[in-house]
XYZ file of C-alpha atoms in Angstrom:
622
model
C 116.920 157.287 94.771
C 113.524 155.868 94.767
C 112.436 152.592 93.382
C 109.679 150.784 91.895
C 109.811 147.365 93.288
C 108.457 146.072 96.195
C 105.219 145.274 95.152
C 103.265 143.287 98.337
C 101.780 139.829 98.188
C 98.149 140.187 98.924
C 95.104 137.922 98.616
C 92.838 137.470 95.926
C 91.320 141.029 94.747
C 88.507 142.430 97.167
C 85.887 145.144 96.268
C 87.821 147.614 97.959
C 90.906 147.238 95.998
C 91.875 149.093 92.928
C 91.698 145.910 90.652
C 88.281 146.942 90.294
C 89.182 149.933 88.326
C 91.614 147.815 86.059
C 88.667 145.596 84.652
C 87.051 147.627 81.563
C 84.035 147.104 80.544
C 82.350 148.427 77.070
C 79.913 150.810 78.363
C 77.358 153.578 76.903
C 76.029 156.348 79.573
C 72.306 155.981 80.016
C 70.573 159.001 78.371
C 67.742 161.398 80.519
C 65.582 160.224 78.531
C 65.574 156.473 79.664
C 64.891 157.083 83.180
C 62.435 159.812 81.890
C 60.246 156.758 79.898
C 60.297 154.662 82.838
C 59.805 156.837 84.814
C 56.765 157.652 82.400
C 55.410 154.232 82.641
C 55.165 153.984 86.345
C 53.275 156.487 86.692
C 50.637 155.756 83.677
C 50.479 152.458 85.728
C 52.061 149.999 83.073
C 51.858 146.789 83.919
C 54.440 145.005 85.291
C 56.028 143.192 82.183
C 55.675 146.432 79.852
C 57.991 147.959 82.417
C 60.402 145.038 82.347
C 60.422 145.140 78.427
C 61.244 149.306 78.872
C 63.860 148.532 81.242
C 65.534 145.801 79.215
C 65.414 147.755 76.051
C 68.050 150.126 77.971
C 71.469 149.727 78.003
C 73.293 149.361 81.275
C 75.335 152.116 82.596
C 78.589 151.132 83.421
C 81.037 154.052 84.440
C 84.412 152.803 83.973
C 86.847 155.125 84.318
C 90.281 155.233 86.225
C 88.851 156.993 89.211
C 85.359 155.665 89.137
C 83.974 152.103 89.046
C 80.401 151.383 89.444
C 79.221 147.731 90.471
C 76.534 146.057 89.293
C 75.187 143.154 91.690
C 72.485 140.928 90.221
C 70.572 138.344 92.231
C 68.151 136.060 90.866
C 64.640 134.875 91.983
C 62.805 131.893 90.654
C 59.075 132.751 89.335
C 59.749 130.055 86.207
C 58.299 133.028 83.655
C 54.822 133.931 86.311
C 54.675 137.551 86.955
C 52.870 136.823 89.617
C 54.852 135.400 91.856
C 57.582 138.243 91.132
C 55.121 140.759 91.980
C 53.930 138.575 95.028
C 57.504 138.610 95.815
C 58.064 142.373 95.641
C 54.912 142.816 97.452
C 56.262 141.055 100.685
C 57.206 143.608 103.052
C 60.841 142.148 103.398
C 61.404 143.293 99.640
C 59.933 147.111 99.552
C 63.412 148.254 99.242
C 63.830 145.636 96.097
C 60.855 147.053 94.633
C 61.613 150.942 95.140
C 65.421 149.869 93.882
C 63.974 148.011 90.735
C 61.674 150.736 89.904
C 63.538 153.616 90.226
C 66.785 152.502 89.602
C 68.287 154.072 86.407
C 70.714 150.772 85.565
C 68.908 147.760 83.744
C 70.048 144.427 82.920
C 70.192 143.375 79.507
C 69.914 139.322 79.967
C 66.675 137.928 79.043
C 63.863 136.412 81.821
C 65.081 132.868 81.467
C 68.864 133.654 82.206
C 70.231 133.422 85.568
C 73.105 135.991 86.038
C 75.291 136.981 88.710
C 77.598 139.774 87.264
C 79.913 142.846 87.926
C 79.678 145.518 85.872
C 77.113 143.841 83.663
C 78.796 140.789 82.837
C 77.902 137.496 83.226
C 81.367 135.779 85.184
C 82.847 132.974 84.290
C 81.108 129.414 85.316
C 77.656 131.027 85.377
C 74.825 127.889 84.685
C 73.204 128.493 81.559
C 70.026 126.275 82.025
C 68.213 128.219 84.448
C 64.730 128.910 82.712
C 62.123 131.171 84.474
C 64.806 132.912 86.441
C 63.491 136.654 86.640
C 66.890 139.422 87.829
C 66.547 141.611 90.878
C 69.446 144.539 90.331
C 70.913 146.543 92.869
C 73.974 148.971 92.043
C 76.586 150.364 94.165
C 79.410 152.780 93.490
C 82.818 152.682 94.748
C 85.438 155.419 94.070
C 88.940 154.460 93.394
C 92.073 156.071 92.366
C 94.483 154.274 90.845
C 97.709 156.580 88.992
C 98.694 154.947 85.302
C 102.557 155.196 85.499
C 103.648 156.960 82.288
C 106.588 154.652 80.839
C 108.403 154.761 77.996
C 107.503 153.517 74.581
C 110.066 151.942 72.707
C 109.451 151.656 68.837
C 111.215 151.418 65.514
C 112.642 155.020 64.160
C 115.611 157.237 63.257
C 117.452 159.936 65.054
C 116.140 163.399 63.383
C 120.028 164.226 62.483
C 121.347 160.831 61.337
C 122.311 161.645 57.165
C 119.979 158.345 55.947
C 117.250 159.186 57.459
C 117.408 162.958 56.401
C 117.937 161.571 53.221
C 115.139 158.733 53.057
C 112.303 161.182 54.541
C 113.243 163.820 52.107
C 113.765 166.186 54.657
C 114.061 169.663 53.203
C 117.058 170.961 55.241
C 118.909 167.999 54.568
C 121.496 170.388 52.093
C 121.674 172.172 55.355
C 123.269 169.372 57.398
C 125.695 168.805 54.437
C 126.796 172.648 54.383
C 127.531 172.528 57.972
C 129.712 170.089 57.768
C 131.580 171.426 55.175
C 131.779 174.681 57.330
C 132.844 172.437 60.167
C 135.413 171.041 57.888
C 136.750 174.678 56.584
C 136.829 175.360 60.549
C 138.945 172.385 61.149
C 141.758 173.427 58.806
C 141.958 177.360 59.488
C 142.086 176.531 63.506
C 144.891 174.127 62.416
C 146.966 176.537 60.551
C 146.568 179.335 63.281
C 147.524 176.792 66.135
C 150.492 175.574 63.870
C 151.690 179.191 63.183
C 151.220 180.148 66.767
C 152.959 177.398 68.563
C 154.530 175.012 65.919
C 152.633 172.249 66.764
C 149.046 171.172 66.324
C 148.444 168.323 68.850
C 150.885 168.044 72.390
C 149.848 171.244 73.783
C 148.440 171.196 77.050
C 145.146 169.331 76.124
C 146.618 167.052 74.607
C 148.795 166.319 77.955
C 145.789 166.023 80.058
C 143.993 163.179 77.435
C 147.248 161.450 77.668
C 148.347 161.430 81.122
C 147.754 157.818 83.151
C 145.545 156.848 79.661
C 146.471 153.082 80.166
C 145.276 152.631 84.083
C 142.262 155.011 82.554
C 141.249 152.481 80.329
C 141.778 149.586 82.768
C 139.826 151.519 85.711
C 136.788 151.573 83.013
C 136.878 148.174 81.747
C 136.863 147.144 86.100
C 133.760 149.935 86.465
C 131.833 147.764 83.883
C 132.787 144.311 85.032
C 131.595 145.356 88.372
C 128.267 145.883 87.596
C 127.870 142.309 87.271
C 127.183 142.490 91.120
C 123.071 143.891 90.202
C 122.977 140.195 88.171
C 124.069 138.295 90.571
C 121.788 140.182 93.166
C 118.749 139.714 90.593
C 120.049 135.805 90.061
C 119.459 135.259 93.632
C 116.373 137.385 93.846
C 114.970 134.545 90.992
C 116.491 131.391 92.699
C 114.106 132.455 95.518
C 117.069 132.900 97.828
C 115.670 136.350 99.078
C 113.149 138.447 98.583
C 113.110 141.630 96.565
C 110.479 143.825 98.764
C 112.747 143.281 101.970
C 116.464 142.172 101.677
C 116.848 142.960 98.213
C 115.996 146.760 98.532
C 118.408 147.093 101.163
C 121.177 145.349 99.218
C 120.631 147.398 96.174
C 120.624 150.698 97.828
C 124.530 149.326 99.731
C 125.795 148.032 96.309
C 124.513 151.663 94.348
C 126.204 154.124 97.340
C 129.830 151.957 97.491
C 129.439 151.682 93.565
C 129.449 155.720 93.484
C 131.757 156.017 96.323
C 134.079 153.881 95.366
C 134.094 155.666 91.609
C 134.696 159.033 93.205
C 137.381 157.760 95.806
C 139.303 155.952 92.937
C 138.925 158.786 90.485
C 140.719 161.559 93.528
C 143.192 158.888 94.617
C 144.484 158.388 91.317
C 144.398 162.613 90.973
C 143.556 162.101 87.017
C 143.120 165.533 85.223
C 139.586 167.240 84.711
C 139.466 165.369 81.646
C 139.707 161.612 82.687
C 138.045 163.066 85.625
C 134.832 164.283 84.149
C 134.925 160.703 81.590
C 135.422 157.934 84.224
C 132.760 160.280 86.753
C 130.084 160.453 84.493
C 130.813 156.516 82.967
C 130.308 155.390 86.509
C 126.435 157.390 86.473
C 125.868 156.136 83.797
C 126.378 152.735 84.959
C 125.025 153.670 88.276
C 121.334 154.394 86.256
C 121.645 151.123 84.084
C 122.132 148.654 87.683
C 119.420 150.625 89.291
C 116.701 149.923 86.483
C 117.511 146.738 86.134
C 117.591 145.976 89.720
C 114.739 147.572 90.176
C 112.632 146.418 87.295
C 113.836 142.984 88.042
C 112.813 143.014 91.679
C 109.286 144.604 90.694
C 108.871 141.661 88.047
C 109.789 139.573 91.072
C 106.794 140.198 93.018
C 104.009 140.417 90.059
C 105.679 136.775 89.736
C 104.906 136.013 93.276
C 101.498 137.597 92.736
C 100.859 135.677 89.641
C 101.545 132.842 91.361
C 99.001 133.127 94.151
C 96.544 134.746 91.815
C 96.651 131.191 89.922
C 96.485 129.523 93.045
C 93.259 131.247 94.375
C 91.286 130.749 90.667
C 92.215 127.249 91.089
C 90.856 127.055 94.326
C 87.651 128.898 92.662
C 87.224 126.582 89.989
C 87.118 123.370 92.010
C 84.378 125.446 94.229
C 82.071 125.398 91.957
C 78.699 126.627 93.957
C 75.667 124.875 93.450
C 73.476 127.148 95.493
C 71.367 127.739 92.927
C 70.924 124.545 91.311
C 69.949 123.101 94.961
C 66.703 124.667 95.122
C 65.263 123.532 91.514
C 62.207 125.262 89.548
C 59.501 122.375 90.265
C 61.019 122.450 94.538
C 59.996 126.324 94.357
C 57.047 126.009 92.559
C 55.762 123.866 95.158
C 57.117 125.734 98.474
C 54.288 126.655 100.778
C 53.326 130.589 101.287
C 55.104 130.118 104.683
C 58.293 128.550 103.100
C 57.992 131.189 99.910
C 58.294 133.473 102.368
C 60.927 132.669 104.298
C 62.844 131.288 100.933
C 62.525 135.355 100.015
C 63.961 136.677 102.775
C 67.062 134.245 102.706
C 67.612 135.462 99.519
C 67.051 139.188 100.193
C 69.509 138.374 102.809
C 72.309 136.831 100.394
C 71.113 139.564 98.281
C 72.408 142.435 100.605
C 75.498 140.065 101.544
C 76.527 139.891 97.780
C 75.886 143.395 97.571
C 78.505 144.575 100.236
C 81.015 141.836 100.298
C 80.889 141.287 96.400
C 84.346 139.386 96.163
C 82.652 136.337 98.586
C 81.148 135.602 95.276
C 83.050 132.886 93.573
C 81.742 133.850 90.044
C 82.807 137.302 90.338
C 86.407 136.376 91.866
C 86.773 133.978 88.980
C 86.301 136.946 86.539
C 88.345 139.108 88.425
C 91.391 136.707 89.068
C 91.282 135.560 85.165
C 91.563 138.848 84.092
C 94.923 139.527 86.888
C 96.146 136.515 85.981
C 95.770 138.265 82.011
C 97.307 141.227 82.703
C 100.322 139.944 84.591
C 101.268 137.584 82.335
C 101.121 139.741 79.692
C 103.483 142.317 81.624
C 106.023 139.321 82.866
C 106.277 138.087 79.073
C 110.263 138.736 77.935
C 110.875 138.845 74.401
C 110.780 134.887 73.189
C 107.478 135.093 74.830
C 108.407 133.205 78.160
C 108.030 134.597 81.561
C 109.772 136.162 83.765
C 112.588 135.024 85.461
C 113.505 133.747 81.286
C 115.390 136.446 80.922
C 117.747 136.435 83.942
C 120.902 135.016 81.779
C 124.355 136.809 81.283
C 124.099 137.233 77.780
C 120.708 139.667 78.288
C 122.608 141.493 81.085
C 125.743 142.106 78.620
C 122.930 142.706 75.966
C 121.309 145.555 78.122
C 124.700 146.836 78.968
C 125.316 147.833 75.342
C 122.010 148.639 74.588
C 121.819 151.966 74.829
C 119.157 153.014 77.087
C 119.239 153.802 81.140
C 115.751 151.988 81.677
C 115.505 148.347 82.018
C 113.141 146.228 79.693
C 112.102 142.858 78.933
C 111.337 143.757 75.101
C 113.253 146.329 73.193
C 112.541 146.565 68.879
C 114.901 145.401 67.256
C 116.767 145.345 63.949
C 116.902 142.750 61.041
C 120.860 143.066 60.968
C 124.357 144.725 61.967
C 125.264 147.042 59.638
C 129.334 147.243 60.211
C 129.426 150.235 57.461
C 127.145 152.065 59.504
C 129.099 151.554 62.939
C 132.067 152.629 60.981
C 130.386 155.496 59.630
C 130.121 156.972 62.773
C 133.183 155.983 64.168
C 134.847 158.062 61.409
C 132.025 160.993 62.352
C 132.960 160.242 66.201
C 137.033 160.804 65.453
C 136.339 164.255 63.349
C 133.978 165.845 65.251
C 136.302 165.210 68.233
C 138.963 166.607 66.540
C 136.994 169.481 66.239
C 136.149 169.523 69.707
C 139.767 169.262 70.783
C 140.606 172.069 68.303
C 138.262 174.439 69.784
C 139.492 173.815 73.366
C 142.856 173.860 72.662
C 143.120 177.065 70.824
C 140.255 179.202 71.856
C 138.960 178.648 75.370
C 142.568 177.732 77.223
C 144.578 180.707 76.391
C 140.971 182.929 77.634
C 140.702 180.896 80.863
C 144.204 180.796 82.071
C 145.107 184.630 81.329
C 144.669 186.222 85.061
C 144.912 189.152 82.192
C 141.748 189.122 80.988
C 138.780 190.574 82.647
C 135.940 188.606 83.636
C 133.804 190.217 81.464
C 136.052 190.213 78.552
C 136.672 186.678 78.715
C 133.105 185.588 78.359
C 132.044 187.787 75.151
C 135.427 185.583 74.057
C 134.003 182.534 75.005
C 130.496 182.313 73.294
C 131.229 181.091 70.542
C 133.670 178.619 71.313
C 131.601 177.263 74.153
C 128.360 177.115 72.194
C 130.380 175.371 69.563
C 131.763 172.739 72.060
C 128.588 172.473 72.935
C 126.620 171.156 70.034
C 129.542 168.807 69.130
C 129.919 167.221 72.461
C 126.015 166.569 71.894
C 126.657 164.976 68.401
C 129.445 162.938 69.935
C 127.286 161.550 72.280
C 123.703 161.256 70.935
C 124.276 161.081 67.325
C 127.757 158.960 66.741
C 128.336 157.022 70.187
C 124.923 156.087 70.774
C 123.981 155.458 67.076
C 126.633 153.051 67.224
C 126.269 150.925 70.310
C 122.257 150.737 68.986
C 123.797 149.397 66.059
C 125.967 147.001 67.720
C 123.053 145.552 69.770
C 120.336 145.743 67.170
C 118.686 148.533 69.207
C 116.231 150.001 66.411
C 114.785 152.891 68.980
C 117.209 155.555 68.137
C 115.189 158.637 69.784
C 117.721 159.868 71.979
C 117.009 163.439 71.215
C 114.244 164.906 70.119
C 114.035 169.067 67.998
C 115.518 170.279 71.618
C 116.914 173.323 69.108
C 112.978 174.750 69.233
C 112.465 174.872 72.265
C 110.494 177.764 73.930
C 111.210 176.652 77.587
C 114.197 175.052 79.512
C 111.543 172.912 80.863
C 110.912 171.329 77.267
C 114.588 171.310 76.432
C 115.202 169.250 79.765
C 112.940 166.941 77.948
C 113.901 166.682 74.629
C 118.012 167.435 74.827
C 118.624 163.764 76.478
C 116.163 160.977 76.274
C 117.736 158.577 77.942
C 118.081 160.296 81.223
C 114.443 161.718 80.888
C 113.545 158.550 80.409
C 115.466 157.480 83.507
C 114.420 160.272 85.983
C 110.684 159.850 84.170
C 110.226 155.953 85.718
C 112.923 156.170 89.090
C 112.598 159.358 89.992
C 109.597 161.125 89.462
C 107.219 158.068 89.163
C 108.507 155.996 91.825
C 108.404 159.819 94.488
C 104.838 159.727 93.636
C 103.726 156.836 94.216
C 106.309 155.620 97.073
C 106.455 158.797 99.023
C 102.845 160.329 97.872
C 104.232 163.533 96.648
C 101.990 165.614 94.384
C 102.826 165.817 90.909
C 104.585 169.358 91.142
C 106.799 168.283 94.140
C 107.866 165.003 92.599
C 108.648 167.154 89.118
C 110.325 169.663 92.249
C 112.261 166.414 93.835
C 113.577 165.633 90.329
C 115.056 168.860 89.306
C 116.759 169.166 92.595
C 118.357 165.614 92.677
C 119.449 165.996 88.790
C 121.140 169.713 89.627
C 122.652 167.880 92.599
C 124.594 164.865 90.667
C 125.475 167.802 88.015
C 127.687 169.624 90.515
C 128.826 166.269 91.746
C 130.392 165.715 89.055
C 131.958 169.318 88.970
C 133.321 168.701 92.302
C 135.375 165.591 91.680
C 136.104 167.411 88.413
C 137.555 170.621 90.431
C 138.299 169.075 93.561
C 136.449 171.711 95.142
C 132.840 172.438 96.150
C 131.499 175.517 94.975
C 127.820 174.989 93.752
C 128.458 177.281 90.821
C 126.559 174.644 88.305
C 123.777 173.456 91.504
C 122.704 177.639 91.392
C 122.663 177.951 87.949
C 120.649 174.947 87.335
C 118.313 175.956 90.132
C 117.998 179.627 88.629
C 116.021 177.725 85.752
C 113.493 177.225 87.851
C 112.342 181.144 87.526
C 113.150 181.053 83.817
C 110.280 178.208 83.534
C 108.090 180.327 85.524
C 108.587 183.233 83.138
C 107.982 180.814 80.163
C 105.061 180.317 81.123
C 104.145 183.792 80.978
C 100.806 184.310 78.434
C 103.014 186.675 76.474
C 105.782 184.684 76.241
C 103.489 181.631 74.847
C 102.153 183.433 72.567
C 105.051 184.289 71.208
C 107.454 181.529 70.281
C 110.354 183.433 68.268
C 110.708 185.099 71.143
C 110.783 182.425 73.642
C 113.067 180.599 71.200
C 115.517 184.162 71.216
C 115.453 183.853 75.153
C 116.045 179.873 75.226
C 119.177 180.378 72.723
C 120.145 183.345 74.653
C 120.522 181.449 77.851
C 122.148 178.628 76.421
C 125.069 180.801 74.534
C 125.841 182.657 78.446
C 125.406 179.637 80.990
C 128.101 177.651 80.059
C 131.134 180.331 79.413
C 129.651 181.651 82.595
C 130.169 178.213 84.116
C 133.820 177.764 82.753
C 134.900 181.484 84.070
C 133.452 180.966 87.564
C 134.995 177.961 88.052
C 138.384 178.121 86.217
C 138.550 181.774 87.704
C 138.282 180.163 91.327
């Protein structure tokens, strides 16, 4: 599983890093026409100070985009106002270049004559002397292509789950009546499947179910409390990581990877060795991902918070460094000591600084002012990202009661901020409790009296037995999803004042089993989004459609995981069936199916009512 972290020390930023590209500047595209009007004026032979006035009265072009960064490198010459001694200086034969660059050059500076500036990307830096009269500005631009991937992320914010009854209720939704006559449905369900199950066997619960739920419950619940506890190990291993005991980027990688693989080992082991049914099987399997996901984002955030600390740190150090080198090149050589220079020293003064000119140009960080800018606005950016959520830094939040926080938080990405609520609400958690409780009644209904006697009758054909099975299986379906994404995570968000409670989106429109990968489960989207797919891309420099490839293939992969320890045996039904998606996107794609959504919706729905009584025949049948 690939991770985020290990982000390298490395010196103050240089021009060929992509810092450049981070620094945004307000900008406005110079227009044909300005280089047209200058252009205009040259050749009318304006003199020189009408064509400094039509350069000035241009904005500077600035392109400042995440792939492209244009640098703006301004040098100053002393003339103290006489145009005269700038065109003297531009006559020299040292400065032809200067001359051709000034007048043909489609960027202008917009600081007046009596300004001295030394900028990037037409800003004056940090520290730059503001006395400096009869300073004319030589500009010379140079481009320098970058690339530089935003990571998408997660954005946590304030809002309801789409089925939860008060906020149905509160937006005024208009199928809100709806959600109240299913549940009366599901109610009327309930109590027929109970009277057929008590007039068919005598008894409602203690059928074979019922067996399997009860069977080694206590060392169940003891194994689970244990699988939490033990996750206390990715604290510890973060605790050390911000005592300075070892370093994320190299030891702490390779200790996070050992603790994740014996974590999941030792879940499956335990799980077989104890030889619990599919039940407690498929509940302690998929606790232990889930706890597998939480460790790894918060080992891995952690760690990657780590090293921006480590980076803030010697970012802070170099400005420092900066600041007390405060260069007085420019202030050496005064106004009256130039004014005065001999044509033999004017001369030779010019060609120094053409020289430091073209050495500012192409090694632009050797400029304190600029690296001042540069490291102020780093030094911005990470503290803003290392802030936790009483506005300290980074390591703040390494305590025990924000690890227990984030365990119960109900999210598998790791965060320093999350919104929060004003209060608990206990009715609330006991609302869905009680919601929790029927709906899994429900559930065990269903099971008990319509898919077991189907799946365990050699007597029925194949065939048979899954026309049989779609409606039971669809209905399992939806109210395992309410269990989980409606009632049980409702509740912990509840519990831990959690107010994002996205954890599904309409998944039930869907046109594509792309988008309903998306939308279905949040959490895990959100999970595969930042440590999977994010962290291929830019650790292993896979292309968008092999990391989305890389994704799919690991997710199908933990899916039949969890059907082996379930079945004891490996038979990659669930791996191929989640793979066969893969042509079903393709086909979604398809201009007619686009442009018809019922339709793609009839073929979504379709899928969704075979795959999983297909699923339960192959493997019960095997």
């Amino acid at each position: 599983m690939a991770t985020e972290g290990g982000i390298p020390l490395t010196p103050p930023p240089d021009h060929s890093r992509n810092s450049f590209s981070d620094m945004r500047r307000p900008s406005r595209p110079l227009d044909e026409s300005s280089e047209n009007d200058i252009d205009s004026l040259q050749k009318a032979g304006t003199n020189h100070d009408e064509l400094m006035a039509a350069m000035k009265s241009k904005p500077l072009v600035v392109e400042d985009t995440i792939t492209s960064t244009t640098t703006t490198t301004t040098t100053t010459m002393a003339s103290k106002g006489n145009p005269e001694k700038l065109d003297s200086f531009l006559a020299h034969p040292v400065h032809k270049e200067e001359k051709e660059s000034l007048s043909a050059s489609p960027l202008s500076t917009s600081t007046s004559d009596d300004s001295l500036t030394s900028t990037r990307s037409g800003s004056v830096s940090p520290g730059t002397p503001s006395s400096t009269e009869g300073f004319h500005t030589i500009s010379t631009t140079t481009t320098t292509t970058t690339r530089k991937r935003k990571v998408r992320r997660p954005t946590f914010e304030a809002r309801s789950s789409r089925l939860d009854p008060e906020a149905l209720t509160k937006n005024q939704d208009p199928f809100r009546g709806f959600h109240t006559l299913f549940w009366i449905v599901m109610g009327a369900y309930g109590l027929i499947t109970f009277d057929e199950e008590w007039t068919r066997v005598g008894k409602v619960f203690g059928g074979t179910l019922f067996s399997s739920f009860s069977q080694d419950a206590i060392m169940l619940a003891v194994s689970d409390v244990g699988l939490v506890l033990s996750t206390g190990i990715a604290f510890l291993l973060i605790k050390a990581v911000a005592k300075g005991w070892l370093r994320y980027s190299v030891a702490g990688m390779v200790i996070q990877h050992c603790v994740q693989v014996l974590f999941l080992l030792f879940a499956i082991v335990w799980t077989i060795w104890r030889d619990w049914p599919w039940v407690q099987s498929g509940f302690f399997t998929l606790h232990a991902i889930t706890m597998l996901m939480k460790i790894h984002s918060y080992i891995a955030y952690n760690g990657e918070l780590s090293e921006k600390l480590i980076q803030l740190k010697h970012a802070e150090s170099a400005y420092a460094e900066l600041k007390k080198k405060d260069t007085k090149t420019t202030d050496d050589t005064t106004v009256n000591d130039i004014n005065d220079l001999t044509p033999e020293d004017e001369s030779s003064h010019h060609r120094r600084a053409s020289e430091a000119a073209a050495a500012l140009l192409h090694n632009l960080p050797e400029d304190p002012l600029v690296n001042a800018g540069m490291l102020a606005t780093e030094i911005e950016e990470l503290r803003s990202e290392l802030k936790t959520q009483n506005g300290e830094l980074w390591p703040a939040n390494v305590t025990i009661a924000n690890f227990v926080d984030y365990l119960i938080v109900p999210s598998l990405i790791y965060e320093l901020q999350y919104p929060r609520t004003a209060k608990i609400r206990p009715e609330y958690v006991f609302e869905k409790s009680v919601a929790t409780l029927g709906t899994f009644t429900l559930l065990y209904l269903t099971t008990e009296h319509y898919i077991y006697p189907v799946v365990f009758d050699p007597s029925i054909s194949p065939l048979r037995a899954l026309v049989l099975l779609l409606i039971p299986f669809m209905m399992n379906y939806l109210m395992i999803f309410y269990i989980i994404f409606e009632c049980i995570c409702n509740a912990f968000a509840e519990l831990s004042r959690f107010a994002d409670r996205n954890f599904y989106e309409d998944w039930w429109n869907c046109v594509s089993f792309d988008e309903w990968a998306r939308k279905w489960n949040k959490p895990v989207h959100h999970f595969l989004l930042r440590h999977v797919y994010d962290s291929s891309i830019e650790s292993f420099h896979l292309s968008k459609s092999n990391a989305a490839l890389a994704t799919f293939f690991l997710s199908s992969c933990v899916h039949e995981l969890v059907m082996m320890v379930v079945t004891r045996k490996v038979r990659l039904y669930l791996f191929a069936l989640q793979m066969c998606q893969l042509p079903l996107i393709w086909m979604g794609n398809n201009k007619y199916i686009r442009e018809r959504p019922r339709l793609a919706n009839a073929a979504f729905w379709l899928g969704m009512f075979c795959g999983p009584p297909l699923l339960g025949i192959a493997y019960c049948y095997a």
